[in-house]
PDB file of C-alpha atoms and ligand atoms in Angstrom:
ATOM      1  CA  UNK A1111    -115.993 -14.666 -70.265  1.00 96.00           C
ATOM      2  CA  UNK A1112    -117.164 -10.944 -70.914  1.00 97.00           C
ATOM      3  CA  UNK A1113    -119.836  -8.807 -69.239  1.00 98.00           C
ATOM      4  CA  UNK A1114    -121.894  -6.551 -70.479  1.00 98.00           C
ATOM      5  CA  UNK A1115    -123.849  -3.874 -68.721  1.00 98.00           C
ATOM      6  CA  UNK A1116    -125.768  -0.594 -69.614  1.00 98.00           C
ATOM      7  CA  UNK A1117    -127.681   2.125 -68.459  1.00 98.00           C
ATOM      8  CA  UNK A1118    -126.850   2.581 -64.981  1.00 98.00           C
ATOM      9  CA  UNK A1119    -128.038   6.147 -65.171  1.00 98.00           C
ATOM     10  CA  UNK A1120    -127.168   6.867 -61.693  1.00 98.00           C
ATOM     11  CA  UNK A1121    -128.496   4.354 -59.907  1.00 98.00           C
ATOM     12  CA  UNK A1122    -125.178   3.478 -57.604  1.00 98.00           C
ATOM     13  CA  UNK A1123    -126.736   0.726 -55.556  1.00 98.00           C
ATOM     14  CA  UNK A1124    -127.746  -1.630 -58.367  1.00 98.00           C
ATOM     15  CA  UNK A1125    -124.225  -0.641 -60.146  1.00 98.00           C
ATOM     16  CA  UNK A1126    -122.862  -1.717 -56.929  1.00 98.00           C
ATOM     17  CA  UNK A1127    -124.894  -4.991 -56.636  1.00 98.00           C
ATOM     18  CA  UNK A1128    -123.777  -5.982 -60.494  1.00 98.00           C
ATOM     19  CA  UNK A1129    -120.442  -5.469 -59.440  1.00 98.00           C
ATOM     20  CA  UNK A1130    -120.078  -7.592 -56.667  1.00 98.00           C
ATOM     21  CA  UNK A1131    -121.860 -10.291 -58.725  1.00 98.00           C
ATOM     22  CA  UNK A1132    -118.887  -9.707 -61.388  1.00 98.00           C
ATOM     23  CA  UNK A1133    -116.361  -9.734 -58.465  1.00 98.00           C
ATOM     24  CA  UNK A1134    -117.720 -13.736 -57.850  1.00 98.00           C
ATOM     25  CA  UNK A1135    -118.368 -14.677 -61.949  1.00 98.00           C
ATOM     26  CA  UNK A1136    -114.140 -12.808 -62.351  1.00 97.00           C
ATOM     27  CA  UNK A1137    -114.928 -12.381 -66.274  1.00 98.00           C
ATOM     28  CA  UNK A1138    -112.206 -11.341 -68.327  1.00 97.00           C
ATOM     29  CA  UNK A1139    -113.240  -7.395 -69.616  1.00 97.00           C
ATOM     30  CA  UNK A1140    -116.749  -5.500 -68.616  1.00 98.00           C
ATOM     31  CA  UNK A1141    -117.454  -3.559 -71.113  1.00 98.00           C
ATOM     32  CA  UNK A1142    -120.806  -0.838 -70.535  1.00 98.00           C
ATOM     33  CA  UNK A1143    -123.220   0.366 -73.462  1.00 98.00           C
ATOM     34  CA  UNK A1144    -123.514   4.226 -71.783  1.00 98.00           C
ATOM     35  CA  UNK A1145    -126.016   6.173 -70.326  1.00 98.00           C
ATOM     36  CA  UNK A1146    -124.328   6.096 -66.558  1.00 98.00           C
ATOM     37  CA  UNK A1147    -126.064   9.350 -66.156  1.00 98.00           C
ATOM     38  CA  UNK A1148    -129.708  10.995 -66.466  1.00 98.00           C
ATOM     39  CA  UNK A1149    -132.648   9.512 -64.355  1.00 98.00           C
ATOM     40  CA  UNK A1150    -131.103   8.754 -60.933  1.00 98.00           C
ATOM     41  CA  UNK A1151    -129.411  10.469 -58.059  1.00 98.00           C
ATOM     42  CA  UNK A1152    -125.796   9.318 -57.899  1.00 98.00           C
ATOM     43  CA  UNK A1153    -124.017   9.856 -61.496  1.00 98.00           C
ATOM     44  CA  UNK A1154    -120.820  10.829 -60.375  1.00 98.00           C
ATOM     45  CA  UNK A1155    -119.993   7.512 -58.324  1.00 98.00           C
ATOM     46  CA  UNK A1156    -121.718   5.373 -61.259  1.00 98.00           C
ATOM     47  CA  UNK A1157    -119.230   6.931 -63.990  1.00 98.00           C
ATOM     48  CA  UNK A1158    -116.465   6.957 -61.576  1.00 98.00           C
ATOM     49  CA  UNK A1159    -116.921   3.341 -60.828  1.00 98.00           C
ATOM     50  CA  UNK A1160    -117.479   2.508 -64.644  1.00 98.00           C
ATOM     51  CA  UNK A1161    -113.980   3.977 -65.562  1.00 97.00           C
ATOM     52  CA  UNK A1162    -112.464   2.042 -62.725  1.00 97.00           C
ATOM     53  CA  UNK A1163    -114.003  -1.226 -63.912  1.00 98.00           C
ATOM     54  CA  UNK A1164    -114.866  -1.168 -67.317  1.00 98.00           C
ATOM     55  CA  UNK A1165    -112.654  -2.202 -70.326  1.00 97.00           C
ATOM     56  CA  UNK A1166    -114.736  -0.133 -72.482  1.00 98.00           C
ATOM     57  CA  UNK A1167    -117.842   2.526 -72.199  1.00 98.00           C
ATOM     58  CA  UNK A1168    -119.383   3.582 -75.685  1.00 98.00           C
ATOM     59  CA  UNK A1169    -121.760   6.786 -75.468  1.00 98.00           C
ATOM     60  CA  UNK A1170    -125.541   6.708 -74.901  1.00 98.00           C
ATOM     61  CA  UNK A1171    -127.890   8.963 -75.476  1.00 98.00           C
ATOM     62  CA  UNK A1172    -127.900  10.298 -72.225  1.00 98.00           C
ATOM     63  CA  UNK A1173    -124.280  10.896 -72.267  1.00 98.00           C
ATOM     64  CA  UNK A1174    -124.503  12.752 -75.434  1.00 98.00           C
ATOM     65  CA  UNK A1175    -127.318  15.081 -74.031  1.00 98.00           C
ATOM     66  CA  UNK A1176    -125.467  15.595 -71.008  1.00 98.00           C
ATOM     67  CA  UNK A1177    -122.609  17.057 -73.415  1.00 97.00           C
ATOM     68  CA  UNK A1178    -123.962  18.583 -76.262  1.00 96.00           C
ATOM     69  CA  UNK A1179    -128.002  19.377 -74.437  1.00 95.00           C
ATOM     70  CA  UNK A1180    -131.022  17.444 -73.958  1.00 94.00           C
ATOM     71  CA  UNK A1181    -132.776  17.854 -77.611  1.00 91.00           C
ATOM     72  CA  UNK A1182    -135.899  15.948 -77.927  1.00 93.00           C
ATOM     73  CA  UNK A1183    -135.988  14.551 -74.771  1.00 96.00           C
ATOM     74  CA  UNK A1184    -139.187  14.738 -72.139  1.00 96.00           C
ATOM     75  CA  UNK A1185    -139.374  17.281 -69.552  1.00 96.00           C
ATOM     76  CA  UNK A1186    -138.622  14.633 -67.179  1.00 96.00           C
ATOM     77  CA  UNK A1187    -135.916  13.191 -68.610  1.00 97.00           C
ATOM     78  CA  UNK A1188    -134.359  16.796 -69.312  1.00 97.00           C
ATOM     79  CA  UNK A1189    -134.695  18.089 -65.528  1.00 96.00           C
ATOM     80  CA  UNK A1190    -132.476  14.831 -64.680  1.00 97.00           C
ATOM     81  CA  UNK A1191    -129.786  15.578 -67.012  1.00 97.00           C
ATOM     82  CA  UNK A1192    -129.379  18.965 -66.388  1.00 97.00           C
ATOM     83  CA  UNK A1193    -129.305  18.353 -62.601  1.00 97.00           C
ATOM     84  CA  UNK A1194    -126.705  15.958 -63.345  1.00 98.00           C
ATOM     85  CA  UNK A1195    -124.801  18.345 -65.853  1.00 97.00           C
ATOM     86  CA  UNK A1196    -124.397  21.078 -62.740  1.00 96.00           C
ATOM     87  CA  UNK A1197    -122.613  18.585 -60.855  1.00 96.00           C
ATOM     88  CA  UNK A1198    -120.743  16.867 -63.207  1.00 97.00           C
ATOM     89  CA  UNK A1199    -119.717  20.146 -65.418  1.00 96.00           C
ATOM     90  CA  UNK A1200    -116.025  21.962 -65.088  1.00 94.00           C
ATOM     91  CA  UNK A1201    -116.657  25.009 -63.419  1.00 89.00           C
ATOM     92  CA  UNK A1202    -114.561  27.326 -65.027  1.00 84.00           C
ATOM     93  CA  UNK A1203    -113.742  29.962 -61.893  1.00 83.00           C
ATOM     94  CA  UNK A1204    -112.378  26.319 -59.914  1.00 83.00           C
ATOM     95  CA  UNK A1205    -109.554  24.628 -60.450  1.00 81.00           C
ATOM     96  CA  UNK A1206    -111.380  20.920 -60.166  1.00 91.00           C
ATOM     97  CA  UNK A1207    -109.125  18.287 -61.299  1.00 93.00           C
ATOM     98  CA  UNK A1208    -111.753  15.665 -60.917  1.00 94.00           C
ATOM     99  CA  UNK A1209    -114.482  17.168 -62.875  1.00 95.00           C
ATOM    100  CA  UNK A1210    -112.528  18.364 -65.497  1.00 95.00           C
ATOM    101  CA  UNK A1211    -110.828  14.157 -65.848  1.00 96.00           C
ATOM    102  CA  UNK A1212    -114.416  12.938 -65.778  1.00 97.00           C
ATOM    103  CA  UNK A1213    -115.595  15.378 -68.560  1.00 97.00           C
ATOM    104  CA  UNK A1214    -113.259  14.402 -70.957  1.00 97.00           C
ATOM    105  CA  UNK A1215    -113.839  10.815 -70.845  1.00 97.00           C
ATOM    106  CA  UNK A1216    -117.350  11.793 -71.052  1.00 98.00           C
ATOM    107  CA  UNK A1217    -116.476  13.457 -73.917  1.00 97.00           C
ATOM    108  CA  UNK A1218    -114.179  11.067 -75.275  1.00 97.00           C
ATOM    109  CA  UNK A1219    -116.769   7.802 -75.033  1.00 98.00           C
ATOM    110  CA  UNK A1220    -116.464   5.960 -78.581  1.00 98.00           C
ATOM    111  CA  UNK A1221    -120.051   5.595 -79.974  1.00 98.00           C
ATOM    112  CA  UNK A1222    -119.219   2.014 -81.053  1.00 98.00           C
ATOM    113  CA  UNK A1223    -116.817  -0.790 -80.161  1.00 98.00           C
ATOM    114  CA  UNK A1224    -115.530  -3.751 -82.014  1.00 97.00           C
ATOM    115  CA  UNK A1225    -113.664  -6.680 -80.838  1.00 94.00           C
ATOM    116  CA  UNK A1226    -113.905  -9.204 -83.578  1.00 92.00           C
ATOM    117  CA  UNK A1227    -116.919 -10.529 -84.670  1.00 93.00           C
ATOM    118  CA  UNK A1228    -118.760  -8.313 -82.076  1.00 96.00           C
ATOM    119  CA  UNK A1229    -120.076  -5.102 -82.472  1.00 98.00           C
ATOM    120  CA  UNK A1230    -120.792  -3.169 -79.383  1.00 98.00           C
ATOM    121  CA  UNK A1231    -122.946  -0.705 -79.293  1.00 98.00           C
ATOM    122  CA  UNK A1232    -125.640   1.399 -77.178  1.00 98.00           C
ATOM    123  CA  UNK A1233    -128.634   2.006 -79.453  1.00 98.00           C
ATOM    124  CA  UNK A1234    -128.497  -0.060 -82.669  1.00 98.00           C
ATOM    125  CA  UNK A1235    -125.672  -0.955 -85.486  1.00 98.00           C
ATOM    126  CA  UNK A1236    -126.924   1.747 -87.751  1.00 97.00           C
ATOM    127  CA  UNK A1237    -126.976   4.515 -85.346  1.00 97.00           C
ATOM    128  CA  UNK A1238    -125.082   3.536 -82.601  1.00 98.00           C
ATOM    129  CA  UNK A1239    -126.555   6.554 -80.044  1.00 98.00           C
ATOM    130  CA  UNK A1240    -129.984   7.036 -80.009  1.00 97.00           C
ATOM    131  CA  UNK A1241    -131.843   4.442 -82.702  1.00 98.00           C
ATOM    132  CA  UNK A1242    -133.797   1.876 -80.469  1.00 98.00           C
ATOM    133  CA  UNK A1243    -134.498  -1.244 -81.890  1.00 98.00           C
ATOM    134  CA  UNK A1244    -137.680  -2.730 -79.857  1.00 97.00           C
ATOM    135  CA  UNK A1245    -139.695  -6.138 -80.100  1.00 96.00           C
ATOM    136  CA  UNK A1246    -142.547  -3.756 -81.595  1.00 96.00           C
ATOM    137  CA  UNK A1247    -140.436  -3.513 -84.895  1.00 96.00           C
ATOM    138  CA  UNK A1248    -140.217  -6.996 -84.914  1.00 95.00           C
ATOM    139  CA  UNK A1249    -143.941  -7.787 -84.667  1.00 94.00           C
ATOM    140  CA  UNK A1250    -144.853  -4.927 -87.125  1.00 94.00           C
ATOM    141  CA  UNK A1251    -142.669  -6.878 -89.368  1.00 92.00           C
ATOM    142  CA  UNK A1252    -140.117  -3.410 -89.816  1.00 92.00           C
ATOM    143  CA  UNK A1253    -137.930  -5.499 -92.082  1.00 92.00           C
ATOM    144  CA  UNK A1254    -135.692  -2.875 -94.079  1.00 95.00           C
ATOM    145  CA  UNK A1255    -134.985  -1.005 -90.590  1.00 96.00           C
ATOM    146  CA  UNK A1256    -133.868  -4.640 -89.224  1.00 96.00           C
ATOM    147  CA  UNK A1257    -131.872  -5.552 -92.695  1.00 96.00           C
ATOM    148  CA  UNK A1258    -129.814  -2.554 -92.581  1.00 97.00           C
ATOM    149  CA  UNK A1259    -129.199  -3.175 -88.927  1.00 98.00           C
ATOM    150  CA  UNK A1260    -127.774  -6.558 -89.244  1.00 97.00           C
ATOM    151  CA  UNK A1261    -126.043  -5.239 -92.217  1.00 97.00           C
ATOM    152  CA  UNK A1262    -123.962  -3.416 -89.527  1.00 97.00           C
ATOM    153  CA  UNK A1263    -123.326  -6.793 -87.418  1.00 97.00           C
ATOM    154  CA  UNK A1264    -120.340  -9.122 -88.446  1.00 96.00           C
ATOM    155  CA  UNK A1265    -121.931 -12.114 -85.743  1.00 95.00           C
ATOM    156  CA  UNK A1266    -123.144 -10.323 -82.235  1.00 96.00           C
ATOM    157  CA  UNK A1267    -124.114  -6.936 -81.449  1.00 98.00           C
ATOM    158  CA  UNK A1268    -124.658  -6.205 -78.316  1.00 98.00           C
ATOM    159  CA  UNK A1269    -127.089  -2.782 -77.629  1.00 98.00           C
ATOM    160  CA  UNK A1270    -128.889  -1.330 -74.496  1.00 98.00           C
ATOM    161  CA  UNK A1271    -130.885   1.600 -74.774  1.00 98.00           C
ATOM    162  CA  UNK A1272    -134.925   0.025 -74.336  1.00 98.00           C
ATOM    163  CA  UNK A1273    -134.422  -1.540 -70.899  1.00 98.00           C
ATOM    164  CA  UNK A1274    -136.005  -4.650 -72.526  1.00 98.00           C
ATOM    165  CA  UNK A1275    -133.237  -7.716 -72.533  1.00 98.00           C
ATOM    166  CA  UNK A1276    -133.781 -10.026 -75.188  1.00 98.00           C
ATOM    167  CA  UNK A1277    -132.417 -11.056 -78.268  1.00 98.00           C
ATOM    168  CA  UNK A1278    -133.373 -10.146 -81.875  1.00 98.00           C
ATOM    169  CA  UNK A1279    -132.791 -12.473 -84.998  1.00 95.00           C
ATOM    170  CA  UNK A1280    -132.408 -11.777 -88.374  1.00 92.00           C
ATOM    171  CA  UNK A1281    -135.495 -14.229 -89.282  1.00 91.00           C
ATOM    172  CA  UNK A1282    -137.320 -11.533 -87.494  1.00 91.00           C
ATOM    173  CA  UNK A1283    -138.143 -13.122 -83.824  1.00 95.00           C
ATOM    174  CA  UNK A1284    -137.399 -11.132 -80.144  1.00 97.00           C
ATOM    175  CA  UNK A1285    -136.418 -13.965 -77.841  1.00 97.00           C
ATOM    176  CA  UNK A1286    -137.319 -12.856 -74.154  1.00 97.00           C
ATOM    177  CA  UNK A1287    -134.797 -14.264 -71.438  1.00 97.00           C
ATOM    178  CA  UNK A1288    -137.912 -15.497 -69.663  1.00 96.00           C
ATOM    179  CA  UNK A1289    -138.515 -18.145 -73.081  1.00 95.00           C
ATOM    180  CA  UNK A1290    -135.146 -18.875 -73.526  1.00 96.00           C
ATOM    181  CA  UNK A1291    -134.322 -19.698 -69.577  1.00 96.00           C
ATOM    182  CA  UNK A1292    -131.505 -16.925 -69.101  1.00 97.00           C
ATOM    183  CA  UNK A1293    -129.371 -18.552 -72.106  1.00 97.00           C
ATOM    184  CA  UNK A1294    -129.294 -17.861 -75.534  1.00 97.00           C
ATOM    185  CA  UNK A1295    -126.689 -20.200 -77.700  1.00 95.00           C
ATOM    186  CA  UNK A1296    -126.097 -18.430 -81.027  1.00 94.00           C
ATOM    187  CA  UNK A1297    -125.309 -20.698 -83.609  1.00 89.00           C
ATOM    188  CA  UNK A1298    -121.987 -20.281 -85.586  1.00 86.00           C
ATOM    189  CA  UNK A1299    -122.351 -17.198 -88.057  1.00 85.00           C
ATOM    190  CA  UNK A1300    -126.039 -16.657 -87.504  1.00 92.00           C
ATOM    191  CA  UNK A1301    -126.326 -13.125 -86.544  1.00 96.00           C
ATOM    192  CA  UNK A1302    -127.970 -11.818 -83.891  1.00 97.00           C
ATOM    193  CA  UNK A1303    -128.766  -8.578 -81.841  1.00 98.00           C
ATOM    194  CA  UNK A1304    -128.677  -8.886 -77.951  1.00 98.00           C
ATOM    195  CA  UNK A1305    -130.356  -6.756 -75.731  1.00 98.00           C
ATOM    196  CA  UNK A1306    -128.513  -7.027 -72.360  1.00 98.00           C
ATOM    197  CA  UNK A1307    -131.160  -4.683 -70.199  1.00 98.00           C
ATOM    198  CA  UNK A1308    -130.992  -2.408 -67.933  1.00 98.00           C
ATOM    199  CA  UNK A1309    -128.972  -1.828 -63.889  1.00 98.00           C
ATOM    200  CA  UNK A1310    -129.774   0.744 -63.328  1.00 98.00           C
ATOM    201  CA  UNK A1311    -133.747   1.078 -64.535  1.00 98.00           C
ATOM    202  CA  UNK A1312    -134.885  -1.827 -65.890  1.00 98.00           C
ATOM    203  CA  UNK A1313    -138.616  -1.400 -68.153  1.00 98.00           C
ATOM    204  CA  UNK A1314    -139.263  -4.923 -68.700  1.00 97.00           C
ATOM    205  CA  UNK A1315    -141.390  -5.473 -65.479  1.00 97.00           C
ATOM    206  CA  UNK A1316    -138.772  -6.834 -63.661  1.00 97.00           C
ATOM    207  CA  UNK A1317    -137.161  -4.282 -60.518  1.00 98.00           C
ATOM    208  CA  UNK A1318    -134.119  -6.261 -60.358  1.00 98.00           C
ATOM    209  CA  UNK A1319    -130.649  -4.880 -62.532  1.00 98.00           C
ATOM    210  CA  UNK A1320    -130.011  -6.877 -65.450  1.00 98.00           C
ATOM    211  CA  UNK A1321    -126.450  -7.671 -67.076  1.00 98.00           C
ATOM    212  CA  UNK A1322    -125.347 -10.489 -69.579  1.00 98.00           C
ATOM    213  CA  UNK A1323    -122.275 -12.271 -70.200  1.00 98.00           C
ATOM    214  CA  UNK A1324    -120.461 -14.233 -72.987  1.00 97.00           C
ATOM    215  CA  UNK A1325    -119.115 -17.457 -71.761  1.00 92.00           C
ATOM    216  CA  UNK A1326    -116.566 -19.485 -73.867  1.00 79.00           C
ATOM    217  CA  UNK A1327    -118.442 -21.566 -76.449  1.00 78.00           C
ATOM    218  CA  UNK A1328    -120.989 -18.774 -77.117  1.00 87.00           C
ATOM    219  CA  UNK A1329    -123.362 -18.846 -74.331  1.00 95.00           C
ATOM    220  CA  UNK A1330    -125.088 -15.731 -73.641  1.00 97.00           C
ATOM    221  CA  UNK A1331    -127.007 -15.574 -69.922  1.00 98.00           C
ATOM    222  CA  UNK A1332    -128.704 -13.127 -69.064  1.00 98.00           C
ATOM    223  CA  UNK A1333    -128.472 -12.346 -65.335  1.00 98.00           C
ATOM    224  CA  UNK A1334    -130.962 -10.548 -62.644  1.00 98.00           C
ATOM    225  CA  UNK A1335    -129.300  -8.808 -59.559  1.00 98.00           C
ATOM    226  CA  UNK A1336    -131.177  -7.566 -56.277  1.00 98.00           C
ATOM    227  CA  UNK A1337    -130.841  -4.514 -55.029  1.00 98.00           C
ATOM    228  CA  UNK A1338    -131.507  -1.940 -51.907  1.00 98.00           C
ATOM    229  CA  UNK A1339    -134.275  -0.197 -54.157  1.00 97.00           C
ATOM    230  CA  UNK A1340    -135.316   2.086 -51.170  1.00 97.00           C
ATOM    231  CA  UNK A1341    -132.124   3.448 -50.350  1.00 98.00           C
ATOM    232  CA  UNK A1342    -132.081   4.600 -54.457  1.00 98.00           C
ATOM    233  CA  UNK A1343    -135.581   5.886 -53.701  1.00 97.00           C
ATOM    234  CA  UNK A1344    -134.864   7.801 -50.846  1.00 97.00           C
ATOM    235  CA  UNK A1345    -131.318   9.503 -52.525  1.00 98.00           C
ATOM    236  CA  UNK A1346    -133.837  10.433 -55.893  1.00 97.00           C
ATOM    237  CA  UNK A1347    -136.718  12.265 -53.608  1.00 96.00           C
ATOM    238  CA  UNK A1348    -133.893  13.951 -51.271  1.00 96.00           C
ATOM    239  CA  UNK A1349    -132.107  15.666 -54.618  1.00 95.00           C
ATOM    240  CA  UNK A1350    -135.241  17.920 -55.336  1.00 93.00           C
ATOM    241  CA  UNK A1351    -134.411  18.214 -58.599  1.00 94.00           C
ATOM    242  CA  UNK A1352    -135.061  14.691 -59.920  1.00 96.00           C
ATOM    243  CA  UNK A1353    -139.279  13.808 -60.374  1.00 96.00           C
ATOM    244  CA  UNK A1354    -140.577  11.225 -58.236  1.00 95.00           C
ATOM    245  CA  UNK A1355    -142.291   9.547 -60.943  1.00 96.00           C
ATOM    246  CA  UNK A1356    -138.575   7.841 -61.798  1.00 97.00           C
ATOM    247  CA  UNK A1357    -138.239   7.059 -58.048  1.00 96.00           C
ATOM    248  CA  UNK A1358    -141.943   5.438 -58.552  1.00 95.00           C
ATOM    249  CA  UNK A1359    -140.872   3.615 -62.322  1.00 96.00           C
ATOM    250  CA  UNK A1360    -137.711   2.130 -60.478  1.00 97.00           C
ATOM    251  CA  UNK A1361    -140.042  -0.321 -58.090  1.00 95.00           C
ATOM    252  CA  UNK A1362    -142.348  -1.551 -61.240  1.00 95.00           C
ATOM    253  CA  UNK A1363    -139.775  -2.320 -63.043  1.00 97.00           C
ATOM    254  CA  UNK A1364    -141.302  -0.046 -65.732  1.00 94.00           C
TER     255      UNK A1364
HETATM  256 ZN1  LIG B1451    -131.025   4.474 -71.041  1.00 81.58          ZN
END
């Protein structure tokens, strides 16, 4: 079995809560889809804990800004990341061994990950950083954006990024987990594109973090973790520099 998480974005108690699920289902690798930082009040323990326990961590989009600046992104989510850049940063006049080991495997993320027939990745196939693929493009019927997206996938991609879980399919349908009972079963050689949610903010109404794994046979779950949402709450409106509004989004699941 393999797990799958993504964007923990600094949310250490649902990280933590995920974890401890993984520590009872023992799967074989973790591997994370990025964006451990922006948005919450605790990056530094959520990418420290990532490196310790995660085969692999591609980059997100968050990741990237948090390198290479925030272009594009709302004044919201812009304060958070540069917050979290002036703790996480080198600082060149201190001789920080820490910081400057946690940079460069920032910097060092792959933006995509294969391991056979599976494409990991944290956006989309086609560009694997900040593309979103969303259930809107399958109900406006975007078909060449979805064609040259599962031109990228060999059999599964797996992609984060929306904070939606669900699964895409190349005759055009989003399967929620809800529909599907937490299990998808992909058939033999039929693609398909595999949202696995959110920890660390999930969107899709649902407060609790959200992971998948990949059982032997091909059976993907989809799995819902609680977590001590007021103690996250408290840690985002005590920093001073991260908006309340993402303290609010964090209870509604939105
Ligand atoms: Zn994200």
């Amino acid at each position: 079995m393999i797990a799958i998480i993504s964007d923990v974005h600094g949310n250490r108690e649902a990280l933590e809560a995920v974890l401890q699920e993984l520590d009872r289902l023992k799967p074989d690798a973790v591997i994370c889809l990025g964006d451990n930082v922006g948005y919450g009040p605790e990056p530094i323990e959520c990418i420290d804990a990532v490196r310790q326990r995660c085969t692999v961590t591609v980059c997100g989009n968050h990741d990237f800004a948090l390198i290479y600046g925030a272009n594009g992104f709302s004044p919201v989510a812009r304060a958070s990341i540069e917050y979290h850049r002036s703790i996480i940063m080198p600082r060149p006049d201190q001789d920080d061994a820490d910081r400057r080991e946690r940079w460069q495997f920032l910097k060092e993320m792959p933006y995509r990950h294969v391991r056979g027939e599976f494409l990991f990745v944290h956006g989309a196939p086609r560009n694997p950083v900040t593309e979103y693929l969303r259930k809107i493009d399958v109900l406006l019927g975007m078909n060449k954006k979805l064609t040259e997206n599962f031109q990228q996938v060999d059999w599964l991609c797996f992609i984060g990024h929306t904070h939606r879980p669900g699964v895409i399919t190349p005759d055009m349908r989003f399967l929620e987990p809800g529909e599907m009972r937490g299990v998808f079963e992909p058939k033999p050689r039929q693609k398909a594109i595999i949202n696995v949610g959110s920890v660390g903010q999930p969107r899709d109404g649902d407060w609790r973090a959200c992971f998948v794994t990949f059982e032997e046979g091909g059976r993907v779950r989809f799995h819902r973790v609680e977590y001590d949402i007021d103690s996250v709450v408290a840690k985002i409106r005590a920093t001073g520099s991260i908006d309340d509004s993402l303290a609010d989004r964090l209870r509604r699941g939105r």
